GROMACS .gro file of N, CA and C in nm:
model
  378
    1UNK      N    1   0.084  -0.123  -0.011
    1UNK     CA    2   0.005  -0.004  -0.003
    1UNK      C    3   0.088   0.125   0.000
    2UNK      N    4   0.062   0.217  -0.086
    2UNK     CA    5   0.154   0.333  -0.103
    2UNK      C    6   0.114   0.449  -0.017
    3UNK      N    7  -0.016   0.484  -0.025
    3UNK     CA    8  -0.061   0.593   0.068
    3UNK      C    9  -0.164   0.544   0.173
    4UNK      N   10  -0.153   0.609   0.294
    4UNK     CA   11  -0.241   0.579   0.396
    4UNK      C   12  -0.372   0.655   0.385
    5UNK      N   13  -0.458   0.629   0.280
    5UNK     CA   14  -0.579   0.706   0.271
    5UNK      C   15  -0.692   0.597   0.285
    6UNK      N   16  -0.803   0.652   0.321
    6UNK     CA   17  -0.922   0.566   0.334
    6UNK      C   18  -0.959   0.509   0.211
    7UNK      N   19  -0.949   0.566   0.096
    7UNK     CA   20  -0.974   0.512  -0.021
    7UNK      C   21  -0.893   0.384  -0.059
    8UNK      N   22  -0.765   0.397  -0.033
    8UNK     CA   23  -0.678   0.282  -0.057
    8UNK      C   24  -0.697   0.172   0.032
    9UNK      N   25  -0.725   0.196   0.156
    9UNK     CA   26  -0.756   0.085   0.253
    9UNK      C   27  -0.891   0.015   0.204
   10UNK      N   28  -0.985   0.089   0.171
   10UNK     CA   29  -1.117   0.031   0.120
   10UNK      C   30  -1.087  -0.051  -0.006
   11UNK      N   31  -1.012   0.001  -0.104
   11UNK     CA   32  -0.978  -0.068  -0.226
   11UNK      C   33  -0.908  -0.195  -0.200
   12UNK      N   34  -0.811  -0.203  -0.107
   12UNK     CA   35  -0.740  -0.318  -0.085
   12UNK      C   36  -0.830  -0.426  -0.017
   13UNK      N   37  -0.922  -0.376   0.083
   13UNK     CA   38  -1.011  -0.470   0.144
   13UNK      C   39  -1.094  -0.534   0.043
   14UNK      N   40  -1.144  -0.456  -0.051
   14UNK     CA   41  -1.241  -0.506  -0.167
   14UNK      C   42  -1.166  -0.607  -0.245
   15UNK      N   43  -1.042  -0.581  -0.279
   15UNK     CA   44  -0.968  -0.681  -0.363
   15UNK      C   45  -0.948  -0.809  -0.291
   16UNK      N   46  -0.910  -0.805  -0.158
   16UNK     CA   47  -0.883  -0.923  -0.089
   16UNK      C   48  -1.023  -1.003  -0.059
   17UNK      N   49  -1.138  -0.937  -0.046
   17UNK     CA   50  -1.262  -0.997  -0.042
   17UNK      C   51  -1.300  -1.070  -0.170
   18UNK      N   52  -1.274  -1.005  -0.267
   18UNK     CA   53  -1.296  -1.079  -0.415
   18UNK      C   54  -1.212  -1.196  -0.430
   19UNK      N   55  -1.093  -1.182  -0.382
   19UNK     CA   56  -0.995  -1.299  -0.405
   19UNK      C   57  -1.043  -1.421  -0.317
   20UNK      N   58  -1.085  -1.389  -0.191
   20UNK     CA   59  -1.138  -1.495  -0.099
   20UNK      C   60  -1.253  -1.555  -0.147
   21UNK      N   61  -1.348  -1.489  -0.211
   21UNK     CA   62  -1.475  -1.524  -0.254
   21UNK      C   63  -1.444  -1.625  -0.386
   22UNK      N   64  -1.357  -1.571  -0.478
   22UNK     CA   65  -1.328  -1.643  -0.595
   22UNK      C   66  -1.253  -1.778  -0.567
   23UNK      N   67  -1.176  -1.779  -0.470
   23UNK     CA   68  -1.101  -1.891  -0.426
   23UNK      C   69  -1.185  -1.990  -0.338
   24UNK      N   70  -1.304  -1.955  -0.316
   24UNK     CA   71  -1.401  -2.045  -0.235
   24UNK      C   72  -1.365  -2.061  -0.089
   25UNK      N   73  -1.287  -1.952  -0.032
   25UNK     CA   74  -1.267  -1.958   0.115
   25UNK      C   75  -1.381  -1.916   0.202
   26UNK      N   76  -1.474  -1.842   0.128
   26UNK     CA   77  -1.603  -1.812   0.192
   26UNK      C   78  -1.705  -1.781   0.088
   27UNK      N   79  -1.821  -1.807   0.111
   27UNK     CA   80  -1.935  -1.775   0.024
   27UNK      C   81  -1.986  -1.631   0.030
   28UNK      N   82  -1.968  -1.574   0.138
   28UNK     CA   83  -2.019  -1.446   0.167
   28UNK      C   84  -1.917  -1.337   0.133
   29UNK      N   85  -1.949  -1.252   0.046
   29UNK     CA   86  -1.861  -1.136   0.013
   29UNK      C   87  -1.858  -1.035   0.125
   30UNK      N   88  -1.969  -1.030   0.203
   30UNK     CA   89  -1.980  -0.919   0.316
   30UNK      C   90  -1.889  -0.958   0.426
   31UNK      N   91  -1.880  -1.088   0.454
   31UNK     CA   92  -1.798  -1.142   0.565
   31UNK      C   93  -1.653  -1.130   0.525
   32UNK      N   94  -1.625  -1.166   0.405
   32UNK     CA   95  -1.491  -1.163   0.365
   32UNK      C   96  -1.436  -1.017   0.353
   33UNK      N   97  -1.536  -0.916   0.313
   33UNK     CA   98  -1.491  -0.775   0.318
   33UNK      C   99  -1.458  -0.729   0.446
   34UNK      N  100  -1.548  -0.758   0.557
   34UNK     CA  101  -1.527  -0.720   0.686
   34UNK      C  102  -1.399  -0.778   0.751
   35UNK      N  103  -1.359  -0.904   0.716
   35UNK     CA  104  -1.239  -0.960   0.774
   35UNK      C  105  -1.124  -0.886   0.707
   36UNK      N  106  -1.125  -0.861   0.572
   36UNK     CA  107  -1.019  -0.801   0.513
   36UNK      C  108  -0.998  -0.655   0.557
   37UNK      N  109  -1.116  -0.599   0.583
   37UNK     CA  110  -1.106  -0.445   0.629
   37UNK      C  111  -1.047  -0.441   0.773
   38UNK      N  112  -1.081  -0.535   0.852
   38UNK     CA  113  -1.040  -0.550   0.992
   38UNK      C  114  -0.877  -0.565   0.985
   39UNK      N  115  -0.835  -0.660   0.899
   39UNK     CA  116  -0.689  -0.691   0.888
   39UNK      C  117  -0.615  -0.573   0.833
   40UNK      N  118  -0.675  -0.502   0.742
   40UNK     CA  119  -0.604  -0.378   0.691
   40UNK      C  120  -0.592  -0.269   0.793
   41UNK      N  121  -0.688  -0.245   0.870
   41UNK     CA  122  -0.680  -0.153   0.979
   41UNK      C  123  -0.582  -0.196   1.086
   42UNK      N  124  -0.570  -0.317   1.117
   42UNK     CA  125  -0.469  -0.369   1.208
   42UNK      C  126  -0.331  -0.345   1.151
   43UNK      N  127  -0.318  -0.375   1.015
   43UNK     CA  128  -0.179  -0.352   0.957
   43UNK      C  129  -0.155  -0.205   0.968
   44UNK      N  130  -0.243  -0.119   0.933
   44UNK     CA  131  -0.219   0.021   0.935
   44UNK      C  132  -0.178   0.070   1.077
   45UNK      N  133  -0.245   0.026   1.178
   45UNK     CA  134  -0.219   0.062   1.313
   45UNK      C  135  -0.075   0.017   1.365
   46UNK      N  136  -0.043  -0.103   1.311
   46UNK     CA  137   0.097  -0.152   1.342
   46UNK      C  138   0.202  -0.079   1.261
   47UNK      N  139   0.173  -0.041   1.142
   47UNK     CA  140   0.264   0.038   1.070
   47UNK      C  141   0.278   0.167   1.128
   48UNK      N  142   0.173   0.233   1.172
   48UNK     CA  143   0.193   0.371   1.238
   48UNK      C  144   0.276   0.354   1.373
   49UNK      N  145   0.242   0.263   1.442
   49UNK     CA  146   0.325   0.230   1.575
   49UNK      C  147   0.479   0.209   1.533
   50UNK      N  148   0.501   0.138   1.439
   50UNK     CA  149   0.638   0.100   1.398
   50UNK      C  150   0.699   0.232   1.355
   51UNK      N  151   0.638   0.320   1.281
   51UNK     CA  152   0.690   0.449   1.232
   51UNK      C  153   0.722   0.529   1.351
   52UNK      N  154   0.625   0.541   1.442
   52UNK     CA  155   0.650   0.634   1.570
   52UNK      C  156   0.766   0.580   1.653
   53UNK      N  157   0.786   0.441   1.663
   53UNK     CA  158   0.900   0.380   1.736
   53UNK      C  159   1.031   0.407   1.660
   54UNK      N  160   1.021   0.402   1.522
   54UNK     CA  161   1.149   0.418   1.451
   54UNK      C  162   1.185   0.571   1.452
   55UNK      N  163   1.093   0.664   1.462
   55UNK     CA  164   1.123   0.801   1.472
   55UNK      C  165   1.178   0.835   1.613
   56UNK      N  166   1.124   0.767   1.715
   56UNK     CA  167   1.182   0.786   1.853
   56UNK      C  168   1.318   0.745   1.859
   57UNK      N  169   1.343   0.615   1.809
   57UNK     CA  170   1.481   0.563   1.806
   57UNK      C  171   1.577   0.652   1.728
   58UNK      N  172   1.530   0.718   1.613
   58UNK     CA  173   1.628   0.796   1.539
   58UNK      C  174   1.650   0.919   1.621
   59UNK      N  175   1.542   0.977   1.683
   59UNK     CA  176   1.570   1.101   1.768
   59UNK      C  177   1.666   1.072   1.878
   60UNK      N  178   1.650   0.965   1.941
   60UNK     CA  179   1.737   0.930   2.052
   60UNK      C  180   1.892   0.915   2.005
   61UNK      N  181   1.906   0.841   1.889
   61UNK     CA  182   2.036   0.835   1.827
   61UNK      C  183   2.097   0.970   1.805
   62UNK      N  184   2.019   1.066   1.744
   62UNK     CA  185   2.066   1.191   1.709
   62UNK      C  186   2.110   1.273   1.834
   63UNK      N  187   2.016   1.257   1.939
   63UNK     CA  188   2.047   1.328   2.061
   63UNK      C  189   2.177   1.272   2.125
   64UNK      N  190   2.190   1.133   2.125
   64UNK     CA  191   2.317   1.081   2.188
   64UNK      C  192   2.433   1.117   2.103
   65UNK      N  193   2.420   1.130   1.973
   65UNK     CA  194   2.541   1.154   1.889
   65UNK      C  195   2.569   1.306   1.916
   66UNK      N  196   2.479   1.393   1.936
   66UNK     CA  197   2.497   1.530   1.958
   66UNK      C  198   2.565   1.549   2.093
   67UNK      N  199   2.522   1.470   2.193
   67UNK     CA  200   2.576   1.480   2.327
   67UNK      C  201   2.728   1.422   2.324
   68UNK      N  202   2.751   1.318   2.246
   68UNK     CA  203   2.884   1.271   2.238
   68UNK      C  204   2.986   1.347   2.148
   69UNK      N  205   2.922   1.426   2.063
   69UNK     CA  206   3.011   1.503   1.978
   69UNK      C  207   3.063   1.635   2.055
   70UNK      N  208   2.979   1.688   2.140
   70UNK     CA  209   3.022   1.816   2.209
   70UNK      C  210   3.097   1.776   2.341
   71UNK      N  211   3.219   1.818   2.351
   71UNK     CA  212   3.298   1.776   2.477
   71UNK      C  213   3.238   1.853   2.594
   72UNK      N  214   3.261   1.794   2.713
   72UNK     CA  215   3.228   1.868   2.838
   72UNK      C  216   3.322   1.983   2.845
   73UNK      N  217   3.257   2.099   2.918
   73UNK     CA  218   3.337   2.219   2.925
   73UNK      C  219   3.473   2.190   3.006
   74UNK      N  220   3.463   2.120   3.116
   74UNK     CA  221   3.574   2.097   3.191
   74UNK      C  222   3.683   2.022   3.121
   75UNK      N  223   3.639   1.913   3.052
   75UNK     CA  224   3.737   1.819   2.979
   75UNK      C  225   3.810   1.908   2.873
   76UNK      N  226   3.735   1.997   2.808
   76UNK     CA  227   3.805   2.079   2.704
   76UNK      C  228   3.915   2.172   2.765
   77UNK      N  229   3.887   2.215   2.886
   77UNK     CA  230   3.984   2.299   2.960
   77UNK      C  231   4.113   2.225   3.000
   78UNK      N  232   4.109   2.100   3.029
   78UNK     CA  233   4.218   2.018   3.062
   78UNK      C  234   4.293   1.989   2.944
   79UNK      N  235   4.428   2.024   2.949
   79UNK     CA  236   4.509   1.988   2.827
   79UNK      C  237   4.570   1.856   2.843
   80UNK      N  238   4.600   1.818   2.968
   80UNK     CA  239   4.661   1.683   2.985
   80UNK      C  240   4.632   1.630   3.130
   81UNK      N  241   4.644   1.502   3.150
   81UNK     CA  242   4.630   1.447   3.288
   81UNK      C  243   4.747   1.338   3.300
   82UNK      N  244   4.797   1.328   3.424
   82UNK     CA  245   4.884   1.230   3.449
   82UNK      C  246   4.853   1.164   3.581
   83UNK      N  247   4.909   1.049   3.614
   83UNK     CA  248   4.890   0.980   3.733
   83UNK      C  249   5.002   1.029   3.835
   84UNK      N  250   4.957   1.045   3.954
   84UNK     CA  251   5.059   1.095   4.062
   84UNK      C  252   5.007   1.049   4.203
   85UNK      N  253   5.097   1.022   4.298
   85UNK     CA  254   5.049   0.992   4.428
   85UNK      C  255   4.975   1.112   4.492
   86UNK      N  256   4.872   1.067   4.574
   86UNK     CA  257   4.771   1.179   4.630
   86UNK      C  258   4.861   1.267   4.725
   87UNK      N  259   4.954   1.210   4.802
   87UNK     CA  260   5.038   1.292   4.886
   87UNK      C  261   5.117   1.412   4.820
   88UNK      N  262   5.169   1.367   4.700
   88UNK     CA  263   5.230   1.473   4.623
   88UNK      C  264   5.149   1.573   4.562
   89UNK      N  265   5.021   1.523   4.513
   89UNK     CA  266   4.934   1.626   4.454
   89UNK      C  267   4.885   1.721   4.558
   90UNK      N  268   4.854   1.673   4.682
   90UNK     CA  269   4.811   1.757   4.786
   90UNK      C  270   4.917   1.864   4.823
   91UNK      N  271   5.042   1.812   4.844
   91UNK     CA  272   5.156   1.891   4.895
   91UNK      C  273   5.169   2.000   4.792
   92UNK      N  274   5.161   1.976   4.663
   92UNK     CA  275   5.192   2.079   4.560
   92UNK      C  276   5.070   2.159   4.526
   93UNK      N  277   4.950   2.122   4.578
   93UNK     CA  278   4.820   2.202   4.555
   93UNK      C  279   4.781   2.186   4.405
   94UNK      N  280   4.788   2.075   4.359
   94UNK     CA  281   4.748   2.046   4.217
   94UNK      C  282   4.599   2.015   4.210
   95UNK      N  283   4.542   2.037   4.086
   95UNK     CA  284   4.409   2.001   4.061
   95UNK      C  285   4.402   1.862   4.043
   96UNK      N  286   4.340   1.779   4.130
   96UNK     CA  287   4.329   1.641   4.113
   96UNK      C  288   4.200   1.579   4.113
   97UNK      N  289   4.183   1.452   4.074
   97UNK     CA  290   4.061   1.391   4.063
   97UNK      C  291   4.046   1.282   4.183
   98UNK      N  292   3.950   1.186   4.177
   98UNK     CA  293   3.925   1.098   4.278
   98UNK      C  294   4.036   1.001   4.291
   99UNK      N  295   4.075   0.956   4.412
   99UNK     CA  296   4.190   0.873   4.425
   99UNK      C  297   4.149   0.724   4.440
  100UNK      N  298   4.255   0.632   4.421
  100UNK     CA  299   4.235   0.497   4.427
  100UNK      C  300   4.367   0.443   4.456
  101UNK      N  301   4.372   0.310   4.503
  101UNK     CA  302   4.504   0.242   4.540
  101UNK      C  303   4.564   0.190   4.415
  102UNK      N  304   4.691   0.215   4.398
  102UNK     CA  305   4.774   0.164   4.278
  102UNK      C  306   4.777   0.021   4.286
  103UNK      N  307   4.761  -0.045   4.166
  103UNK     CA  308   4.767  -0.180   4.148
  103UNK      C  309   4.856  -0.216   4.026
  104UNK      N  310   4.880  -0.344   4.000
  104UNK     CA  311   4.974  -0.377   3.892
  104UNK      C  312   4.909  -0.333   3.761
  105UNK      N  313   4.785  -0.331   3.755
  105UNK     CA  314   4.710  -0.291   3.632
  105UNK      C  315   4.741  -0.143   3.594
  106UNK      N  316   4.737  -0.058   3.711
  106UNK     CA  317   4.766   0.073   3.689
  106UNK      C  318   4.906   0.103   3.641
  107UNK      N  319   5.005   0.019   3.690
  107UNK     CA  320   5.144   0.036   3.643
  107UNK      C  321   5.154   0.012   3.491
  108UNK      N  322   5.086  -0.093   3.455
  108UNK     CA  323   5.092  -0.149   3.318
  108UNK      C  324   5.021  -0.055   3.219
  109UNK      N  325   4.906  -0.015   3.256
  109UNK     CA  326   4.817   0.061   3.167
  109UNK      C  327   4.821   0.208   3.173
  110UNK      N  328   4.843   0.266   3.292
  110UNK     CA  329   4.834   0.412   3.315
  110UNK      C  330   4.974   0.472   3.334
  111UNK      N  331   5.078   0.393   3.333
  111UNK     CA  332   5.209   0.445   3.349
  111UNK      C  333   5.253   0.490   3.494
  112UNK      N  334   5.186   0.427   3.578
  112UNK     CA  335   5.230   0.465   3.727
  112UNK      C  336   5.357   0.393   3.755
  113UNK      N  337   5.427   0.462   3.840
  113UNK     CA  338   5.558   0.420   3.882
  113UNK      C  339   5.543   0.289   3.967
  114UNK      N  340   5.631   0.193   3.947
  114UNK     CA  341   5.619   0.057   4.022
  114UNK      C  342   5.632   0.074   4.173
  115UNK      N  343   5.711   0.181   4.210
  115UNK     CA  344   5.720   0.206   4.356
  115UNK      C  345   5.596   0.259   4.425
  116UNK      N  346   5.498   0.300   4.345
  116UNK     CA  347   5.370   0.353   4.398
  116UNK      C  348   5.271   0.229   4.436
  117UNK      N  349   5.304   0.122   4.401
  117UNK     CA  350   5.208   0.007   4.418
  117UNK      C  351   5.156  -0.003   4.566
  118UNK      N  352   5.021  -0.003   4.584
  118UNK     CA  353   4.969  -0.009   4.722
  118UNK      C  354   4.940   0.129   4.774
  119UNK      N  355   4.995   0.237   4.707
  119UNK     CA  356   4.969   0.376   4.760
  119UNK      C  357   4.844   0.427   4.690
  120UNK      N  358   4.788   0.542   4.754
  120UNK     CA  359   4.694   0.611   4.700
  120UNK      C  360   4.729   0.697   4.578
  121UNK      N  361   4.677   0.681   4.456
  121UNK     CA  362   4.720   0.765   4.357
  121UNK      C  363   4.602   0.829   4.300
  122UNK      N  364   4.608   0.924   4.206
  122UNK     CA  365   4.500   1.002   4.151
  122UNK      C  366   4.554   1.059   4.018
  123UNK      N  367   4.459   1.108   3.933
  123UNK     CA  368   4.485   1.184   3.812
  123UNK      C  369   4.510   1.331   3.853
  124UNK      N  370   4.618   1.390   3.797
  124UNK     CA  371   4.642   1.533   3.821
  124UNK      C  372   4.619   1.600   3.689
  125UNK      N  373   4.539   1.710   3.679
  125UNK     CA  374   4.508   1.775   3.565
  125UNK      C  375   4.588   1.908   3.545
  126UNK      N  376   4.652   1.928   3.431
  126UNK     CA  377   4.723   2.049   3.398
  126UNK      C  378   4.646   2.143   3.333
   0.00000   0.00000   0.00000
């Protein structure tokens, strides 16, 4: 069905009813027409619901991509960050993030000094 008009819906239901009567699925054209019309309205409702859901998903994707594309204001101001012990960061009065205990994973992935293992470390932003 190309257009969602009442005329096209009725036309399709009429065609289906004639096919069912000609193929001897039913003897009554009226009953066949009612069934075909009911099916077509159901298909139309389902199609409209699918279109609305598709538009909502598309809007959500666009909103998410717009949010991901624009950097956070604080993140844009930070030029770099590095890992440093909390004691040193507090002593020097540096802008730091949340602290955690240094593990072997931090040494391998974040470039922490092996002597800091077990100490509290944090990101320091410049």
